[in-house]
Amino acid sequence: HAPWSVQWFDHALRRVQRKIGTQYERWGLLAVFFFVAIPLPGTGVWSGALLAVVLELSWKRAALAVLGGMFAMGAIVLMVTLAGRAAL
């Protein structure tokens, strides 16, 4: 990685923290939840955990957000699968 990219990312993260202020952890947890819940390639539990570390969220709350997102993703995939099976 290039040093300028790390500096840019740190600057962007601090800017978001300043703008959101005290609600940073809540919005970060929602972002992790929805990031994990979207069943697309590249999103999921591992990526969501990495996002929580990058956002410096509380690990207990981040674990709950990741777990909730995982269950939501499972429900979405199950509904799509059952709907496709019923259509056949």
Tab-separated table of N, CA, C and O in Angstrom:
chain	number	residue	atom	x	y	z
A	1	HIS	N	0.837	-1.186	0.000
A	1	HIS	CA	0.000	0.000	0.000
A	1	HIS	C	0.877	1.242	0.000
A	1	HIS	O	1.989	1.247	0.506
A	2	ALA	N	0.340	2.281	-0.527
A	2	ALA	CA	1.073	3.534	-0.609
A	2	ALA	C	0.774	4.388	0.629
A	2	ALA	O	-0.357	4.407	1.118
A	3	PRO	N	1.790	5.082	1.148
A	3	PRO	CA	1.570	5.912	2.338
A	3	PRO	C	0.507	6.991	2.130
A	3	PRO	O	-0.247	7.302	3.046
A	4	TRP	N	0.415	7.519	0.912
A	4	TRP	CA	-0.579	8.566	0.666
A	4	TRP	C	-1.997	8.014	0.773
A	4	TRP	O	-2.898	8.721	1.211
A	5	SER	N	-2.191	6.748	0.417
A	5	SER	CA	-3.537	6.179	0.497
A	5	SER	C	-3.953	5.977	1.955
A	5	SER	O	-5.111	6.166	2.303
A	6	VAL	N	-3.003	5.608	2.803
A	6	VAL	CA	-3.297	5.440	4.223
A	6	VAL	C	-3.640	6.795	4.833
A	6	VAL	O	-4.601	6.916	5.602
A	7	GLN	N	-2.892	7.819	4.484
A	7	GLN	CA	-3.168	9.161	4.996
A	7	GLN	C	-4.531	9.648	4.520
A	7	GLN	O	-5.291	10.240	5.287
A	8	TRP	N	-4.853	9.396	3.246
A	8	TRP	CA	-6.142	9.822	2.702
A	8	TRP	C	-7.278	9.118	3.422
A	8	TRP	O	-8.267	9.741	3.803
A	9	PHE	N	-7.137	7.805	3.625
A	9	PHE	CA	-8.184	7.031	4.290
A	9	PHE	C	-8.365	7.489	5.732
A	9	PHE	O	-9.493	7.641	6.200
A	10	ASP	N	-7.268	7.715	6.445
A	10	ASP	CA	-7.355	8.207	7.821
A	10	ASP	C	-8.042	9.566	7.876
A	10	ASP	O	-8.884	9.818	8.746
A	11	HIS	N	-7.696	10.436	6.935
A	11	HIS	CA	-8.318	11.761	6.875
A	11	HIS	C	-9.823	11.633	6.622
A	11	HIS	O	-10.633	12.290	7.281
A	12	ALA	N	-10.209	10.775	5.689
A	12	ALA	CA	-11.624	10.594	5.368
A	12	ALA	C	-12.384	10.016	6.561
A	12	ALA	O	-13.503	10.453	6.866
A	13	LEU	N	-11.785	9.074	7.259
A	13	LEU	CA	-12.430	8.466	8.417
A	13	LEU	C	-12.605	9.487	9.539
A	13	LEU	O	-13.675	9.565	10.152
A	14	ARG	N	-11.597	10.275	9.807
A	14	ARG	CA	-11.702	11.313	10.851
A	14	ARG	C	-12.759	12.356	10.481
A	14	ARG	O	-13.483	12.851	11.345
A	15	ARG	N	-12.856	12.688	9.206
A	15	ARG	CA	-13.847	13.667	8.757
A	15	ARG	C	-15.267	13.154	8.997
A	15	ARG	O	-16.135	13.878	9.471
A	16	VAL	N	-15.495	11.877	8.698
A	16	VAL	CA	-16.807	11.281	8.945
A	16	VAL	C	-17.094	11.263	10.435
A	16	VAL	O	-18.210	11.580	10.864
A	17	GLN	N	-16.095	10.924	11.247
A	17	GLN	CA	-16.290	10.907	12.699
A	17	GLN	C	-16.654	12.293	13.221
A	17	GLN	O	-17.501	12.434	14.093
A	18	ARG	N	-16.023	13.332	12.681
A	18	ARG	CA	-16.336	14.702	13.105
A	18	ARG	C	-17.745	15.096	12.696
A	18	ARG	O	-18.473	15.732	13.458
A	19	LYS	N	-18.150	14.747	11.470
A	19	LYS	CA	-19.468	15.144	10.981
A	19	LYS	C	-20.587	14.448	11.736
A	19	LYS	O	-21.593	15.063	12.067
A	20	ILE	N	-20.430	13.167	11.989
A	20	ILE	CA	-21.482	12.414	12.658
A	20	ILE	C	-21.452	12.666	14.156
A	20	ILE	O	-22.482	12.679	14.817
A	21	GLY	N	-20.268	12.887	14.700
A	21	GLY	CA	-20.130	13.226	16.116
A	21	GLY	C	-20.448	12.062	17.031
A	21	GLY	O	-19.919	10.971	16.880
A	22	THR	N	-21.348	12.307	17.974
A	22	THR	CA	-21.646	11.302	18.989
A	22	THR	C	-22.412	10.110	18.431
A	22	THR	O	-22.476	9.066	19.072
A	23	GLN	N	-22.997	10.245	17.265
A	23	GLN	CA	-23.766	9.158	16.665
A	23	GLN	C	-22.906	8.264	15.778
A	23	GLN	O	-23.414	7.395	15.089
A	24	TYR	N	-21.597	8.464	15.830
A	24	TYR	CA	-20.685	7.721	14.954
A	24	TYR	C	-20.818	6.217	15.139
A	24	TYR	O	-20.922	5.474	14.176
A	25	GLU	N	-20.839	5.757	16.387
A	25	GLU	CA	-20.896	4.306	16.618
A	25	GLU	C	-22.223	3.728	16.140
A	25	GLU	O	-22.256	2.671	15.531
A	26	ARG	N	-23.320	4.423	16.386
A	26	ARG	CA	-24.622	3.906	15.953
A	26	ARG	C	-24.684	3.781	14.444
A	26	ARG	O	-25.088	2.745	13.912
A	27	TRP	N	-24.276	4.822	13.727
A	27	TRP	CA	-24.320	4.762	12.262
A	27	TRP	C	-23.311	3.766	11.714
A	27	TRP	O	-23.549	3.110	10.710
A	28	GLY	N	-22.176	3.640	12.384
A	28	GLY	CA	-21.191	2.648	11.974
A	28	GLY	C	-21.714	1.237	12.142
A	28	GLY	O	-21.506	0.373	11.287
A	29	LEU	N	-22.428	0.996	13.234
A	29	LEU	CA	-23.017	-0.322	13.456
A	29	LEU	C	-24.089	-0.635	12.430
A	29	LEU	O	-24.183	-1.757	11.934
A	30	LEU	N	-24.903	0.354	12.079
A	30	LEU	CA	-25.901	0.148	11.025
A	30	LEU	C	-25.236	-0.136	9.686
A	30	LEU	O	-25.697	-0.987	8.926
A	31	ALA	N	-24.154	0.563	9.412
A	31	ALA	CA	-23.431	0.330	8.161
A	31	ALA	C	-22.875	-1.087	8.113
A	31	ALA	O	-22.975	-1.774	7.088
A	32	VAL	N	-22.322	-1.548	9.226
A	32	VAL	CA	-21.794	-2.916	9.284
A	32	VAL	C	-22.930	-3.921	9.120
A	32	VAL	O	-22.812	-4.891	8.366
A	33	PHE	N	-24.049	-3.687	9.801
A	33	PHE	CA	-25.195	-4.595	9.687
A	33	PHE	C	-25.650	-4.728	8.233
A	33	PHE	O	-25.794	-5.836	7.713
A	34	PHE	N	-25.888	-3.612	7.563
A	34	PHE	CA	-26.379	-3.668	6.189
A	34	PHE	C	-25.318	-4.185	5.224
A	34	PHE	O	-25.639	-4.861	4.253
A	35	PHE	N	-24.053	-3.883	5.490
A	35	PHE	CA	-22.976	-4.389	4.647
A	35	PHE	C	-22.937	-5.914	4.694
A	35	PHE	O	-22.764	-6.577	3.675
A	36	VAL	N	-23.110	-6.474	5.873
A	36	VAL	CA	-23.104	-7.936	6.021
A	36	VAL	C	-24.395	-8.533	5.468
A	36	VAL	O	-24.380	-9.608	4.865
A	37	ALA	N	-25.516	-7.842	5.647
A	37	ALA	CA	-26.814	-8.393	5.253
A	37	ALA	C	-27.013	-8.452	3.745
A	37	ALA	O	-27.842	-9.236	3.272
A	38	ILE	N	-26.285	-7.665	2.980
A	38	ILE	CA	-26.450	-7.677	1.524
A	38	ILE	C	-25.734	-8.893	0.953
A	38	ILE	O	-24.527	-9.008	1.071
A	39	PRO	N	-26.482	-9.821	0.343
A	39	PRO	CA	-25.845	-11.040	-0.162
A	39	PRO	C	-25.198	-10.837	-1.541
A	39	PRO	O	-25.713	-11.269	-2.565
A	40	LEU	N	-24.086	-10.154	-1.550
A	40	LEU	CA	-23.322	-9.920	-2.775
A	40	LEU	C	-21.891	-10.397	-2.565
A	40	LEU	O	-21.404	-10.430	-1.433
A	41	PRO	N	-21.197	-10.724	-3.651
A	41	PRO	CA	-19.788	-11.113	-3.498
A	41	PRO	C	-18.967	-9.980	-2.885
A	41	PRO	O	-19.132	-8.817	-3.242
A	42	GLY	N	-18.132	-10.325	-1.938
A	42	GLY	CA	-17.287	-9.333	-1.285
A	42	GLY	C	-17.869	-8.791	-0.002
A	42	GLY	O	-17.169	-8.162	0.787
A	43	THR	N	-19.165	-9.009	0.189
A	43	THR	CA	-19.769	-8.615	1.465
A	43	THR	C	-19.980	-9.882	2.265
A	43	THR	O	-20.060	-10.970	1.717
A	44	GLY	N	-20.041	-9.757	3.544
A	44	GLY	CA	-20.238	-10.932	4.382
A	44	GLY	C	-19.623	-10.727	5.744
A	44	GLY	O	-19.234	-9.610	6.115
A	45	VAL	N	-19.515	-11.813	6.481
A	45	VAL	CA	-19.082	-11.741	7.870
A	45	VAL	C	-17.632	-11.285	7.987
A	45	VAL	O	-17.318	-10.396	8.782
A	46	TRP	N	-16.745	-11.870	7.199
A	46	TRP	CA	-15.331	-11.484	7.296
A	46	TRP	C	-15.130	-10.025	6.910
A	46	TRP	O	-14.429	-9.277	7.593
A	47	SER	N	-15.753	-9.618	5.815
A	47	SER	CA	-15.611	-8.232	5.365
A	47	SER	C	-16.258	-7.268	6.348
A	47	SER	O	-15.753	-6.169	6.590
A	48	GLY	N	-17.391	-7.660	6.916
A	48	GLY	CA	-18.057	-6.822	7.915
A	48	GLY	C	-17.227	-6.665	9.175
A	48	GLY	O	-17.168	-5.589	9.765
A	49	ALA	N	-16.557	-7.749	9.595
A	49	ALA	CA	-15.682	-7.666	10.759
A	49	ALA	C	-14.496	-6.747	10.478
A	49	ALA	O	-14.092	-5.953	11.334
A	50	LEU	N	-13.965	-6.842	9.272
A	50	LEU	CA	-12.868	-5.955	8.885
A	50	LEU	C	-13.335	-4.499	8.873
A	50	LEU	O	-12.622	-3.605	9.349
A	51	LEU	N	-14.526	-4.254	8.362
A	51	LEU	CA	-15.080	-2.901	8.346
A	51	LEU	C	-15.243	-2.372	9.776
A	51	LEU	O	-14.936	-1.207	10.047
A	52	ALA	N	-15.694	-3.212	10.686
A	52	ALA	CA	-15.858	-2.783	12.080
A	52	ALA	C	-14.524	-2.419	12.711
A	52	ALA	O	-14.428	-1.453	13.475
A	53	VAL	N	-13.475	-3.168	12.378
A	53	VAL	CA	-12.134	-2.856	12.899
A	53	VAL	C	-11.650	-1.533	12.325
A	53	VAL	O	-11.107	-0.688	13.039
A	54	VAL	N	-11.846	-1.343	11.035
A	54	VAL	CA	-11.408	-0.102	10.386
A	54	VAL	C	-12.144	1.096	10.968
A	54	VAL	O	-11.549	2.153	11.179
A	55	LEU	N	-13.432	0.924	11.253
A	55	LEU	CA	-14.223	2.015	11.824
A	55	LEU	C	-14.001	2.183	13.323
A	55	LEU	O	-14.569	3.086	13.942
A	56	GLU	N	-13.180	1.294	13.916
A	56	GLU	CA	-12.850	1.341	15.344
A	56	GLU	C	-14.095	1.297	16.220
A	56	GLU	O	-14.250	2.065	17.164
A	57	LEU	N	-14.988	0.360	15.921
A	57	LEU	CA	-16.211	0.202	16.706
A	57	LEU	C	-15.965	-0.717	17.891
A	57	LEU	O	-15.034	-1.522	17.878
A	58	SER	N	-16.801	-0.604	18.885
A	58	SER	CA	-16.739	-1.489	20.043
A	58	SER	C	-16.919	-2.926	19.559
A	58	SER	O	-17.856	-3.224	18.822
A	59	TRP	N	-16.039	-3.832	19.996
A	59	TRP	CA	-16.082	-5.176	19.427
A	59	TRP	C	-17.339	-5.941	19.822
A	59	TRP	O	-17.843	-6.742	19.049
A	60	LYS	N	-17.886	-5.686	21.003
A	60	LYS	CA	-19.107	-6.386	21.414
A	60	LYS	C	-20.296	-5.950	20.567
A	60	LYS	O	-21.065	-6.782	20.090
A	61	ARG	N	-20.437	-4.666	20.376
A	61	ARG	CA	-21.545	-4.168	19.549
A	61	ARG	C	-21.345	-4.533	18.083
A	61	ARG	O	-22.295	-4.861	17.387
A	62	ALA	N	-20.101	-4.473	17.628
A	62	ALA	CA	-19.810	-4.847	16.241
A	62	ALA	C	-20.112	-6.321	16.011
A	62	ALA	O	-20.640	-6.698	14.959
A	63	ALA	N	-19.815	-7.167	16.998
A	63	ALA	CA	-20.112	-8.600	16.870
A	63	ALA	C	-21.617	-8.822	16.759
A	63	ALA	O	-22.067	-9.657	15.956
A	64	LEU	N	-22.406	-8.077	17.517
A	64	LEU	CA	-23.865	-8.194	17.419
A	64	LEU	C	-24.371	-7.709	16.060
A	64	LEU	O	-25.277	-8.312	15.478
A	65	ALA	N	-23.786	-6.622	15.546
A	65	ALA	CA	-24.190	-6.122	14.235
A	65	ALA	C	-23.843	-7.123	13.139
A	65	ALA	O	-24.645	-7.367	12.235
A	66	VAL	N	-22.670	-7.724	13.221
A	66	VAL	CA	-22.259	-8.720	12.233
A	66	VAL	C	-23.152	-9.952	12.328
A	66	VAL	O	-23.602	-10.490	11.314
A	67	LEU	N	-23.435	-10.398	13.544
A	67	LEU	CA	-24.285	-11.567	13.731
A	67	LEU	C	-25.705	-11.305	13.219
A	67	LEU	O	-26.293	-12.141	12.528
A	68	GLY	N	-26.244	-10.129	13.536
A	68	GLY	CA	-27.571	-9.763	13.033
A	68	GLY	C	-27.600	-9.685	11.517
A	68	GLY	O	-28.552	-10.135	10.869
A	69	GLY	N	-26.546	-9.107	10.941
A	69	GLY	CA	-26.463	-9.039	9.483
A	69	GLY	C	-26.367	-10.413	8.848
A	69	GLY	O	-26.940	-10.668	7.785
A	70	MET	N	-25.663	-11.325	9.521
A	70	MET	CA	-25.540	-12.686	9.008
A	70	MET	C	-26.906	-13.377	8.991
A	70	MET	O	-27.265	-14.034	8.011
A	71	PHE	N	-27.680	-13.222	10.057
A	71	PHE	CA	-29.011	-13.827	10.090
A	71	PHE	C	-29.940	-13.188	9.063
A	71	PHE	O	-30.746	-13.878	8.428
A	72	ALA	N	-29.844	-11.865	8.887
A	72	ALA	CA	-30.656	-11.187	7.878
A	72	ALA	C	-30.278	-11.676	6.478
A	72	ALA	O	-31.152	-11.913	5.638
A	73	MET	N	-28.985	-11.840	6.222
A	73	MET	CA	-28.541	-12.346	4.931
A	73	MET	C	-29.072	-13.752	4.702
A	73	MET	O	-29.541	-14.087	3.615
A	74	GLY	N	-29.028	-14.597	5.723
A	74	GLY	CA	-29.566	-15.949	5.602
A	74	GLY	C	-31.049	-15.941	5.285
A	74	GLY	O	-31.525	-16.732	4.461
A	75	ALA	N	-31.797	-15.049	5.923
A	75	ALA	CA	-33.235	-14.951	5.661
A	75	ALA	C	-33.501	-14.484	4.233
A	75	ALA	O	-34.405	-15.005	3.563
A	76	ILE	N	-32.718	-13.524	3.759
A	76	ILE	CA	-32.888	-13.026	2.385
A	76	ILE	C	-32.608	-14.141	1.383
A	76	ILE	O	-33.378	-14.362	0.442
A	77	VAL	N	-31.514	-14.844	1.574
A	77	VAL	CA	-31.159	-15.934	0.659
A	77	VAL	C	-32.214	-17.038	0.712
A	77	VAL	O	-32.601	-17.591	-0.327
A	78	LEU	N	-32.720	-17.356	1.896
A	78	LEU	CA	-33.753	-18.375	2.030
A	78	LEU	C	-35.029	-17.975	1.283
A	78	LEU	O	-35.608	-18.780	0.555
A	79	MET	N	-35.448	-16.706	1.432
A	79	MET	CA	-36.658	-16.240	0.748
A	79	MET	C	-36.507	-16.281	-0.767
A	79	MET	O	-37.401	-16.712	-1.480
A	80	VAL	N	-35.349	-15.853	-1.252
A	80	VAL	CA	-35.115	-15.872	-2.696
A	80	VAL	C	-35.095	-17.313	-3.207
A	80	VAL	O	-35.655	-17.620	-4.262
A	81	THR	N	-34.471	-18.200	-2.457
A	81	THR	CA	-34.405	-19.607	-2.847
A	81	THR	C	-35.792	-20.236	-2.876
A	81	THR	O	-36.158	-20.926	-3.828
A	82	LEU	N	-36.578	-19.999	-1.845
A	82	LEU	CA	-37.932	-20.569	-1.793
A	82	LEU	C	-38.835	-19.976	-2.876
A	82	LEU	O	-39.661	-20.685	-3.454
A	83	ALA	N	-38.660	-18.688	-3.140
A	83	ALA	CA	-39.467	-18.054	-4.195
A	83	ALA	C	-39.092	-18.630	-5.562
A	83	ALA	O	-39.960	-18.878	-6.406
A	84	GLY	N	-37.823	-18.855	-5.793
A	84	GLY	CA	-37.385	-19.458	-7.052
A	84	GLY	C	-37.845	-20.887	-7.179
A	84	GLY	O	-38.228	-21.334	-8.265
A	85	ARG	N	-37.827	-21.617	-6.093
A	85	ARG	CA	-38.276	-23.009	-6.123
A	85	ARG	C	-39.787	-23.089	-6.372
A	85	ARG	O	-40.255	-23.965	-7.084
A	86	ALA	N	-40.563	-22.165	-5.776
A	86	ALA	CA	-42.001	-22.150	-5.977
A	86	ALA	C	-42.360	-21.781	-7.416
A	86	ALA	O	-43.385	-22.209	-7.937
A	87	ALA	N	-41.503	-20.979	-8.043
A	87	ALA	CA	-41.763	-20.559	-9.424
A	87	ALA	C	-41.554	-21.700	-10.417
A	87	ALA	O	-42.087	-21.676	-11.520
A	88	LEU	N	-40.784	-22.688	-10.019
A	88	LEU	CA	-40.540	-23.831	-10.915
A	88	LEU	C	-41.708	-24.724	-10.852
A	88	LEU	O	-42.318	-25.380	-11.334
